[in-house]
Amino acid sequence: MKKRAGAPAPNDIFSDNHRWGDLDDWNRTALALHAEGGIHRIEREGFRPFWAVIDHAAVLEVERDPGLFTNGPEPVLATNAQIEGRQAVIKSLIHMDAPDHGKYRKVIADWFKPRTVGRLEPRLDELSAKAIAKLESARGEIDFAVEVALPYPLEVILAILGLPESDYPRMLMLTQQLFGQEDPDLQRGEVSPEVQAQVIGDFNAYFSQLTASRRAESTDDLASAIANGEIDGRTLPDLETMGLYIIAATAGHDTTSSAMAGGMQALIEHPDQLAKLQSAPDELMVNAVEEMLRWTAPVRHFMRTAQADTEILGQEIAEGEWVYLSYKAANLDPNVFDDPLRFDIERDNAARQISFGYGVHFCLGAQLARLELRNLFAHVLPRLATVELAGDPATMKTTFVGGHKSLPIRYSLT
Ligand code: HEM
């Protein structure tokens, strides 16, 4: 049978953004793909062919060899048209390889060390209290994704960067547009290179001004560390400075809020697990959050490019070929996770989830994201006497960072 132009391959749950709108179906298909093998060739019109790696061990193996499998030149799945039409390329950590990557990562890494992140605990307590205040005033029905999960991580990032709360709406809009561009609800009109350039232009204008002010007067925040950062004794070039701001401002937002909303939905849909967690939050919270991360895998993938002929799981990979690392499917690998479609907060190896990636690019914000999730659920769950879905949740139809657009819940408080 002739393939329809642009039609996805039957095994393509990766590049087709519509498949990401129905996560139950996505999960079931991923599990079926595991039965066929750990690596799959995906050919779809409009995209360069790529190898989708879904096997947990193989994803780690690829990440363990960043010299052979580089992030550059294209670390995120994009159509040929997007790649060819791209106007401005702002290089951030995820676009970089050795030796630049390590040097730039060092400029901001201190701000994400456990001790530094631990200092944010009082701020997290405040934000969790704010979430509860919203639940109290909403009187029994709220969109948990919009009212709780979206604002929380964004306010944390603003606090680390040292930005005022008045900049909140602008950052919210821009991060959603950068990450959710394929989703019709979040677009600025058509998805096009011009639109992307416009979003990046807005970021540029905002952060150029910020750099100037922090260079004039340094304050104790991440924005000052970036503005005054040096590599090999020189201030960072403008585009790379922008890249660090953008990754710091965006990487921790939709990602963490997706895990929060997805975690809440999982608890609602598994009332036995919710009851268990409510009965012993101190003992179970750490593992429950790992299971929520395994379950939600908000960063769906990153790409690598093979720098030499090689093989993955016995499959030959040619130099220059594109490799898709499926964190979401790897978290459902039945060789690692027993009955992977079961949400189980006491799963004994939930911490083997690889939602934060692995190796030299391992998520800088992993510790922070975990603290945020633990803090929110530790505050909110004891107050929930009852909770159920009050409508259909809606998830973003994006191939990169995805999560909830809406999670309507009905609840009563103790
Ligand atoms: C649940 C929430 C989060 C998830 C699932 C997540 C996931 C990821 C993944 C998969 C990567 C790439 C890892 C790899 O290539 O091996 C990454 C990189 C990164 N993440 Fe996160 N992330 C989350 C939250 C955060 C937060 C809160 C921040 C900071 C505010 C953050 C900052 C970063 C940065 C800076 C990088 C680039 C690291 C590099 O390339 O060296 N992330 N994250």
Short mmCIF file of C-alpha atoms and ligand atoms in Angstrom, two decimals:
data_model
loop_
_atom_site.label_atom_id
_atom_site.label_comp_id
_atom_site.label_asym_id
_atom_site.label_seq_id
_atom_site.Cartn_x
_atom_site.Cartn_y
_atom_site.Cartn_z
CA MET A 1 0.00 0.00 0.00
CA LYS A 2 1.24 3.46 -0.86
CA LYS A 3 2.03 5.68 2.13
CA ARG A 4 -0.07 8.83 2.42
CA ALA A 5 2.10 11.95 2.19
CA GLY A 6 3.10 12.98 5.66
CA ALA A 7 1.41 9.98 7.25
CA PRO A 8 3.21 8.64 10.30
CA ALA A 9 4.68 5.14 10.23
CA PRO A 10 2.49 2.71 12.21
CA ASN A 11 5.12 2.46 14.93
CA ASP A 12 5.57 6.24 15.11
CA ILE A 13 4.33 7.43 18.45
CA PHE A 14 7.29 9.79 18.60
CA SER A 15 7.09 12.44 15.89
CA ASP A 16 3.31 12.66 15.58
CA ASN A 17 2.21 15.34 18.04
CA HIS A 18 -1.40 14.16 17.97
CA ARG A 19 -0.39 10.82 19.48
CA TRP A 20 0.80 12.76 22.53
CA GLY A 21 -2.73 14.00 23.21
CA ASP A 22 -3.81 10.51 24.36
CA LEU A 23 -1.25 9.25 26.83
CA ASP A 24 -3.05 6.00 27.69
CA ASP A 25 -2.95 5.02 24.05
CA TRP A 26 0.66 6.19 23.81
CA ASN A 27 1.66 4.02 26.80
CA ARG A 28 -0.06 0.92 25.46
CA THR A 29 1.60 1.37 22.06
CA ALA A 30 5.00 1.88 23.70
CA LEU A 31 4.57 -1.36 25.61
CA ALA A 32 3.69 -3.20 22.41
CA LEU A 33 6.81 -1.73 20.78
CA HIS A 34 8.94 -3.04 23.67
CA ALA A 35 7.76 -6.54 22.77
CA GLU A 36 9.12 -6.00 19.24
CA GLY A 37 12.51 -4.61 20.24
CA GLY A 38 14.41 -1.85 21.99
CA ILE A 39 15.20 0.27 18.93
CA HIS A 40 12.96 1.23 16.01
CA ARG A 41 13.58 2.96 12.71
CA ILE A 42 11.14 5.79 12.11
CA GLU A 43 10.67 7.16 8.62
CA ARG A 44 8.14 9.87 8.11
CA GLU A 45 7.76 12.37 5.34
CA GLY A 46 8.91 15.81 6.39
CA PHE A 47 11.39 14.44 8.95
CA ARG A 48 14.88 13.02 8.67
CA PRO A 49 14.66 9.29 9.43
CA PHE A 50 15.72 8.50 12.98
CA TRP A 51 16.29 5.59 15.35
CA ALA A 52 13.98 5.61 18.37
CA VAL A 53 15.68 3.98 21.36
CA ILE A 54 13.13 2.78 23.93
CA ASP A 55 15.19 0.20 25.83
CA HIS A 56 16.13 1.56 29.29
CA ALA A 57 19.69 0.17 29.28
CA ALA A 58 20.32 1.32 25.72
CA VAL A 59 19.22 4.90 26.47
CA LEU A 60 21.74 4.96 29.34
CA GLU A 61 24.42 3.45 27.12
CA VAL A 62 23.98 6.16 24.50
CA GLU A 63 24.06 8.89 27.16
CA ARG A 64 27.20 7.37 28.65
CA ASP A 65 29.13 8.11 25.45
CA PRO A 66 28.64 11.82 24.66
CA GLY A 67 31.68 11.84 22.36
CA LEU A 68 30.13 9.24 20.06
CA PHE A 69 26.55 10.47 20.43
CA THR A 70 26.54 14.25 20.48
CA ASN A 71 23.74 16.67 21.31
CA GLY A 72 24.73 18.92 18.40
CA PRO A 73 23.67 19.81 15.84
CA GLU A 74 19.98 19.03 16.49
CA PRO A 75 19.21 17.97 20.08
CA VAL A 76 15.41 18.10 19.69
CA LEU A 77 13.21 16.48 17.07
CA ALA A 78 12.23 19.00 14.40
CA THR A 79 10.79 18.86 10.90
CA ASN A 80 13.01 19.46 7.87
CA ALA A 81 11.14 22.72 7.29
CA GLN A 82 11.81 23.90 10.86
CA ILE A 83 15.49 23.04 10.58
CA GLU A 84 15.97 24.64 7.18
CA GLY A 85 13.96 27.75 7.99
CA ARG A 86 15.53 28.46 11.35
CA GLN A 87 16.73 32.03 11.59
CA ALA A 88 18.29 32.56 14.98
CA VAL A 89 20.04 29.75 16.81
CA ILE A 90 20.63 30.52 20.45
CA LYS A 91 22.92 27.87 21.81
CA SER A 92 21.99 26.66 25.25
CA LEU A 93 23.46 23.78 27.27
CA ILE A 94 21.38 21.20 25.48
CA HIS A 95 22.86 22.25 22.10
CA MET A 96 26.44 22.02 23.36
CA ASP A 97 29.05 19.28 23.46
CA ALA A 98 32.54 19.08 24.95
CA PRO A 99 34.51 21.19 25.59
CA ASP A 100 32.00 24.11 25.64
CA HIS A 101 29.24 22.24 27.39
CA GLY A 102 31.17 21.60 30.61
CA LYS A 103 32.41 25.19 30.79
CA TYR A 104 28.96 26.73 30.37
CA ARG A 105 27.31 24.23 32.68
CA LYS A 106 29.80 25.24 35.38
CA VAL A 107 28.66 28.87 35.22
CA ILE A 108 25.23 27.96 36.62
CA ALA A 109 25.81 24.57 38.26
CA ASP A 110 26.46 25.93 41.76
CA TRP A 111 22.95 27.34 41.86
CA PHE A 112 21.49 23.85 41.59
CA LYS A 113 23.62 22.03 44.16
CA PRO A 114 21.61 20.34 46.93
CA ARG A 115 22.78 22.80 49.59
CA THR A 116 21.83 25.87 47.54
CA VAL A 117 18.55 24.35 46.46
CA GLY A 118 17.81 23.37 50.07
CA ARG A 119 17.90 27.08 50.99
CA LEU A 120 14.73 27.50 48.92
CA GLU A 121 12.69 25.30 51.26
CA PRO A 122 11.00 28.26 53.05
CA ARG A 123 9.97 29.70 49.68
CA LEU A 124 8.58 26.29 48.67
CA ASP A 125 6.60 26.16 51.93
CA GLU A 126 5.12 29.57 51.09
CA LEU A 127 4.17 28.47 47.58
CA SER A 128 2.56 25.29 48.89
CA ALA A 129 0.60 27.39 51.41
CA LYS A 130 -0.48 29.61 48.52
CA ALA A 131 -1.71 26.53 46.64
CA ILE A 132 -3.76 25.50 49.66
CA ALA A 133 -5.20 29.01 49.97
CA LYS A 134 -6.35 28.70 46.35
CA LEU A 135 -7.99 25.36 47.08
CA GLU A 136 -9.73 26.92 50.09
CA SER A 137 -11.07 29.89 48.17
CA ALA A 138 -12.10 27.90 45.08
CA ARG A 139 -14.60 26.03 47.25
CA GLY A 140 -14.54 22.56 45.86
CA GLU A 141 -13.70 22.85 42.15
CA ILE A 142 -10.51 24.04 40.51
CA ASP A 143 -8.35 23.47 37.47
CA PHE A 144 -5.35 22.00 39.29
CA ALA A 145 -3.08 22.30 36.24
CA VAL A 146 -3.81 25.96 35.60
CA GLU A 147 -4.20 27.26 39.15
CA VAL A 148 -1.63 25.18 41.05
CA ALA A 149 0.79 23.22 38.88
CA LEU A 150 1.63 25.96 36.38
CA PRO A 151 2.33 28.87 38.73
CA TYR A 152 4.30 26.96 41.37
CA PRO A 153 7.51 26.05 39.47
CA LEU A 154 7.51 29.32 37.60
CA GLU A 155 7.57 31.28 40.85
CA VAL A 156 10.44 29.08 42.05
CA ILE A 157 12.46 29.90 38.96
CA LEU A 158 11.72 33.59 39.25
CA ALA A 159 12.99 33.39 42.83
CA ILE A 160 16.25 31.67 41.81
CA LEU A 161 16.85 34.02 38.93
CA GLY A 162 16.04 36.94 41.22
CA LEU A 163 13.24 38.38 39.07
CA PRO A 164 10.21 40.29 40.38
CA GLU A 165 6.77 38.67 40.52
CA SER A 166 5.48 41.35 38.15
CA ASP A 167 7.40 39.59 35.35
CA TYR A 168 5.47 36.41 35.95
CA PRO A 169 2.83 36.71 33.16
CA ARG A 170 5.47 37.43 30.55
CA MET A 171 7.59 34.44 31.53
CA LEU A 172 4.57 32.17 31.65
CA MET A 173 3.53 33.09 28.14
CA LEU A 174 6.99 32.80 26.70
CA THR A 175 7.90 29.45 28.24
CA GLN A 176 4.64 27.97 27.05
CA GLN A 177 5.17 29.28 23.57
CA LEU A 178 8.72 28.00 23.40
CA PHE A 179 7.75 24.50 24.50
CA GLY A 180 4.17 24.14 23.35
CA GLN A 181 4.48 25.48 19.85
CA GLU A 182 2.96 22.46 18.17
CA ASP A 183 -0.13 22.61 20.34
CA PRO A 184 -2.86 24.71 18.68
CA ASP A 185 -4.01 26.27 21.98
CA LEU A 186 -0.61 27.67 22.82
CA GLN A 187 0.48 29.02 19.47
CA ARG A 188 0.96 32.55 18.36
CA GLY A 189 -0.79 31.89 15.08
CA GLU A 190 0.99 29.52 12.72
CA VAL A 191 3.97 27.47 13.85
CA SER A 192 6.71 28.81 11.68
CA PRO A 193 10.36 29.76 11.97
CA GLU A 194 9.22 33.40 12.07
CA VAL A 195 7.02 32.72 15.09
CA GLN A 196 9.85 30.96 16.84
CA ALA A 197 12.18 33.84 16.02
CA GLN A 198 9.63 36.28 17.42
CA VAL A 199 9.37 34.40 20.71
CA ILE A 200 13.14 34.24 20.96
CA GLY A 201 13.30 37.95 20.10
CA ASP A 202 11.04 38.73 23.06
CA PHE A 203 13.28 36.76 25.35
CA ASN A 204 16.27 38.54 23.92
CA ALA A 205 14.93 42.00 24.62
CA TYR A 206 13.98 41.07 28.16
CA PHE A 207 17.25 39.39 29.08
CA SER A 208 19.52 41.97 27.43
CA GLN A 209 18.10 44.53 29.77
CA LEU A 210 18.52 42.16 32.70
CA THR A 211 22.19 41.53 31.83
CA ALA A 212 22.88 45.24 31.70
CA SER A 213 21.33 45.82 35.10
CA ARG A 214 23.12 42.89 36.79
CA ARG A 215 26.45 43.94 35.29
CA ALA A 216 25.89 47.44 36.64
CA GLU A 217 25.00 46.04 40.05
CA SER A 218 25.50 42.40 40.94
CA THR A 219 22.97 40.79 43.31
CA ASP A 220 23.00 37.37 44.95
CA ASP A 221 20.97 35.50 42.36
CA LEU A 222 21.29 33.27 39.29
CA ALA A 223 20.76 36.20 36.91
CA SER A 224 23.87 37.88 38.33
CA ALA A 225 25.85 34.64 38.05
CA ILE A 226 24.96 34.42 34.37
CA ALA A 227 25.45 38.12 33.59
CA ASN A 228 28.85 38.17 35.30
CA GLY A 229 29.92 34.63 34.44
CA GLU A 230 33.30 34.12 32.80
CA ILE A 231 34.75 31.38 30.67
CA ASP A 232 38.52 31.21 30.12
CA GLY A 233 38.75 34.66 31.76
CA ARG A 234 36.26 36.34 29.41
CA THR A 235 32.66 37.49 29.91
CA LEU A 236 30.24 35.25 28.02
CA PRO A 237 29.27 36.21 24.47
CA ASP A 238 25.75 37.68 24.14
CA LEU A 239 24.07 34.73 22.45
CA GLU A 240 25.49 32.23 24.91
CA THR A 241 24.48 34.44 27.84
CA MET A 242 20.98 34.42 26.41
CA GLY A 243 21.13 30.65 26.04
CA LEU A 244 21.84 30.23 29.76
CA TYR A 245 18.96 32.52 30.75
CA ILE A 246 16.60 30.75 28.42
CA ILE A 247 17.46 27.29 29.66
CA ALA A 248 17.31 28.41 33.30
CA ALA A 249 13.98 30.17 32.77
CA THR A 250 12.28 27.53 30.67
CA ALA A 251 13.72 24.11 31.55
CA GLY A 252 12.26 23.99 35.03
CA HIS A 253 8.81 25.30 34.32
CA ASP A 254 6.52 23.20 32.12
CA THR A 255 8.56 20.15 33.05
CA THR A 256 7.91 20.37 36.77
CA SER A 257 4.32 21.54 36.40
CA SER A 258 3.66 18.55 34.13
CA ALA A 259 4.94 16.20 36.80
CA MET A 260 2.76 17.94 39.41
CA ALA A 261 -0.45 17.77 37.37
CA GLY A 262 0.33 14.30 36.04
CA GLY A 263 1.16 13.10 39.56
CA MET A 264 -2.13 14.46 40.88
CA GLN A 265 -4.09 12.81 38.09
CA ALA A 266 -2.37 9.49 38.73
CA LEU A 267 -3.27 9.69 42.43
CA ILE A 268 -6.90 10.52 41.64
CA GLU A 269 -7.14 7.64 39.20
CA HIS A 270 -5.56 5.26 41.73
CA PRO A 271 -7.44 6.03 44.96
CA ASP A 272 -5.79 3.13 46.79
CA GLN A 273 -2.39 4.72 46.14
CA LEU A 274 -3.65 8.13 47.22
CA ALA A 275 -5.04 6.69 50.45
CA LYS A 276 -1.77 4.90 51.13
CA LEU A 277 0.26 8.06 50.58
CA GLN A 278 -2.08 10.09 52.77
CA SER A 279 -1.77 7.53 55.54
CA ALA A 280 2.05 7.59 55.64
CA PRO A 281 3.36 10.64 53.76
CA ASP A 282 6.65 10.85 55.66
CA GLU A 283 7.64 7.31 54.77
CA LEU A 284 6.24 7.14 51.25
CA MET A 285 6.61 10.61 49.72
CA VAL A 286 10.14 10.26 48.35
CA ASN A 287 9.36 7.06 46.49
CA ALA A 288 5.92 8.27 45.43
CA VAL A 289 7.52 11.26 43.72
CA GLU A 290 9.94 8.95 41.86
CA GLU A 291 6.95 6.94 40.66
CA MET A 292 5.18 10.14 39.56
CA LEU A 293 8.31 11.07 37.60
CA ARG A 294 8.47 7.61 36.01
CA TRP A 295 4.79 7.83 35.17
CA THR A 296 4.78 11.35 33.71
CA ALA A 297 8.24 11.67 32.03
CA PRO A 298 7.48 15.28 31.07
CA VAL A 299 10.55 15.59 28.83
CA ARG A 300 9.55 13.13 26.16
CA HIS A 301 12.89 12.88 24.41
CA PHE A 302 16.23 14.32 23.43
CA MET A 303 18.07 13.57 20.20
CA ARG A 304 21.69 12.54 19.67
CA THR A 305 23.73 12.39 16.46
CA ALA A 306 26.16 9.49 15.88
CA GLN A 307 29.66 10.78 15.17
CA ALA A 308 30.91 7.44 13.74
CA ASP A 309 29.47 4.19 12.45
CA THR A 310 28.43 2.22 15.49
CA GLU A 311 25.66 0.01 16.82
CA ILE A 312 22.95 0.10 19.43
CA LEU A 313 21.45 -3.21 20.62
CA GLY A 314 23.10 -4.88 17.62
CA GLN A 315 21.47 -2.47 15.18
CA GLU A 316 23.98 -0.74 12.89
CA ILE A 317 23.86 3.03 13.13
CA ALA A 318 25.67 5.05 10.47
CA GLU A 319 27.76 8.14 11.16
CA GLY A 320 25.52 11.22 11.05
CA GLU A 321 22.33 9.34 11.86
CA TRP A 322 19.85 10.74 14.34
CA VAL A 323 19.00 8.86 17.54
CA TYR A 324 15.86 9.60 19.56
CA LEU A 325 16.14 8.83 23.29
CA SER A 326 12.65 8.05 24.53
CA TYR A 327 12.67 8.73 28.27
CA LYS A 328 8.96 8.05 28.43
CA ALA A 329 9.13 4.65 26.73
CA ALA A 330 12.29 3.70 28.67
CA ASN A 331 10.33 4.32 31.88
CA LEU A 332 7.91 1.65 30.67
CA ASP A 333 10.60 -0.94 29.87
CA PRO A 334 9.20 -4.25 31.18
CA ASN A 335 12.74 -5.58 31.60
CA VAL A 336 13.29 -3.00 34.33
CA PHE A 337 9.83 -2.14 35.67
CA ASP A 338 7.55 -4.99 36.60
CA ASP A 339 4.06 -4.44 35.16
CA PRO A 340 5.07 -0.98 33.91
CA LEU A 341 1.55 0.34 33.31
CA ARG A 342 0.76 -0.06 37.02
CA PHE A 343 1.08 3.14 39.06
CA ASP A 344 2.61 1.95 42.31
CA ILE A 345 4.02 4.43 44.81
CA GLU A 346 5.78 1.58 46.62
CA ARG A 347 7.46 0.23 43.49
CA ASP A 348 10.84 -0.88 44.81
CA ASN A 349 12.84 0.45 41.88
CA ALA A 350 10.83 3.58 40.97
CA ALA A 351 14.05 5.59 41.47
CA ARG A 352 15.46 3.94 38.36
CA GLN A 353 13.18 6.18 36.29
CA ILE A 354 15.20 8.15 33.78
CA SER A 355 12.98 11.20 33.37
CA PHE A 356 15.95 13.48 34.17
CA GLY A 357 18.21 11.84 31.58
CA TYR A 358 21.69 10.65 32.44
CA GLY A 359 25.37 11.45 32.03
CA VAL A 360 26.96 14.82 31.32
CA HIS A 361 23.65 16.48 30.42
CA PHE A 362 21.80 15.02 33.42
CA CYS A 363 19.11 17.52 34.42
CA LEU A 364 20.64 20.30 36.49
CA GLY A 365 17.30 20.94 38.18
CA ALA A 366 16.56 17.35 39.18
CA GLN A 367 17.04 17.95 42.89
CA LEU A 368 15.01 21.14 42.79
CA ALA A 369 12.17 19.50 40.86
CA ARG A 370 12.05 16.65 43.38
CA LEU A 371 11.92 19.09 46.31
CA GLU A 372 9.11 21.05 44.68
CA LEU A 373 7.04 17.93 44.05
CA ARG A 374 7.59 16.58 47.55
CA ASN A 375 6.80 19.91 49.15
CA LEU A 376 3.58 20.50 47.22
CA PHE A 377 2.17 17.02 47.79
CA ALA A 378 3.28 16.92 51.43
CA HIS A 379 1.28 20.09 52.08
CA VAL A 380 -1.75 19.48 49.87
CA LEU A 381 -2.52 15.79 50.35
CA PRO A 382 -3.19 15.90 54.12
CA ARG A 383 -5.83 18.59 53.45
CA LEU A 384 -7.70 16.63 50.79
CA ALA A 385 -10.61 14.73 52.36
CA THR A 386 -11.96 13.72 48.94
CA VAL A 387 -10.80 14.38 45.40
CA GLU A 388 -12.00 13.29 41.96
CA LEU A 389 -11.84 14.42 38.36
CA ALA A 390 -14.44 17.07 37.52
CA GLY A 391 -13.99 16.79 33.75
CA ASP A 392 -11.64 15.41 31.15
CA PRO A 393 -7.99 16.33 31.64
CA ALA A 394 -6.34 17.79 28.54
CA THR A 395 -2.69 17.17 27.70
CA MET A 396 -0.46 19.12 25.35
CA LYS A 397 -0.01 17.73 21.89
CA THR A 398 3.70 18.29 21.71
CA THR A 399 6.55 15.97 20.94
CA PHE A 400 9.13 17.55 23.28
CA VAL A 401 8.03 18.78 26.72
CA GLY A 402 4.45 17.91 27.39
CA GLY A 403 1.95 17.81 30.14
CA HIS A 404 -1.42 19.06 31.21
CA LYS A 405 -3.24 22.05 29.84
CA SER A 406 -6.12 21.32 32.14
CA LEU A 407 -6.88 19.08 35.11
CA PRO A 408 -10.34 19.91 36.51
CA ILE A 409 -10.81 18.46 39.99
CA ARG A 410 -13.64 18.36 42.53
CA TYR A 411 -12.58 18.06 46.17
CA SER A 412 -13.38 18.64 49.79
CA LEU A 413 -10.90 19.78 52.41
CA THR A 414 -10.37 18.64 55.95
C1 HEM B 1 10.17 17.16 36.51
C2 HEM B 1 10.93 18.15 36.11
C3 HEM B 1 12.07 18.03 35.13
C4 HEM B 1 12.35 17.07 34.20
C5 HEM B 1 11.54 15.82 33.89
C6 HEM B 1 13.58 17.44 33.54
C7 HEM B 1 14.20 16.69 32.56
C8 HEM B 1 15.40 17.01 31.94
C9 HEM B 1 16.07 16.19 30.95
C10 HEM B 1 15.55 14.86 30.41
C11 HEM B 1 17.20 16.83 30.59
C12 HEM B 1 18.25 16.33 29.59
C13 HEM B 1 19.10 15.27 30.23
C14 HEM B 1 19.96 14.50 29.27
O1 HEM B 1 20.21 14.93 28.14
O2 HEM B 1 20.44 13.44 29.69
C15 HEM B 1 17.26 18.06 31.35
C16 HEM B 1 18.26 18.99 31.25
C17 HEM B 1 18.25 20.16 31.95
N1 HEM B 1 17.36 20.57 32.93
FE1 HEM B 1 15.75 19.56 33.56
N2 HEM B 1 14.02 18.63 34.05
C18 HEM B 1 13.14 19.01 35.04
C19 HEM B 1 13.23 20.13 35.85
C20 HEM B 1 14.23 21.06 35.77
C21 HEM B 1 14.35 22.22 36.63
C22 HEM B 1 13.43 22.55 37.82
C23 HEM B 1 15.42 22.92 36.16
C24 HEM B 1 15.99 24.21 36.67
C25 HEM B 1 15.34 25.22 37.11
C26 HEM B 1 15.99 22.19 35.05
C27 HEM B 1 17.12 22.56 34.36
C28 HEM B 1 17.74 21.80 33.39
C29 HEM B 1 18.93 22.22 32.67
C30 HEM B 1 19.69 23.53 32.90
C31 HEM B 1 19.25 21.20 31.77
C32 HEM B 1 20.41 21.14 30.77
C33 HEM B 1 21.55 20.36 31.34
C34 HEM B 1 22.69 20.16 30.37
O3 HEM B 1 22.46 20.09 29.15
O4 HEM B 1 23.83 20.09 30.85
N3 HEM B 1 15.24 21.07 34.85
N4 HEM B 1 16.15 18.14 32.19
#
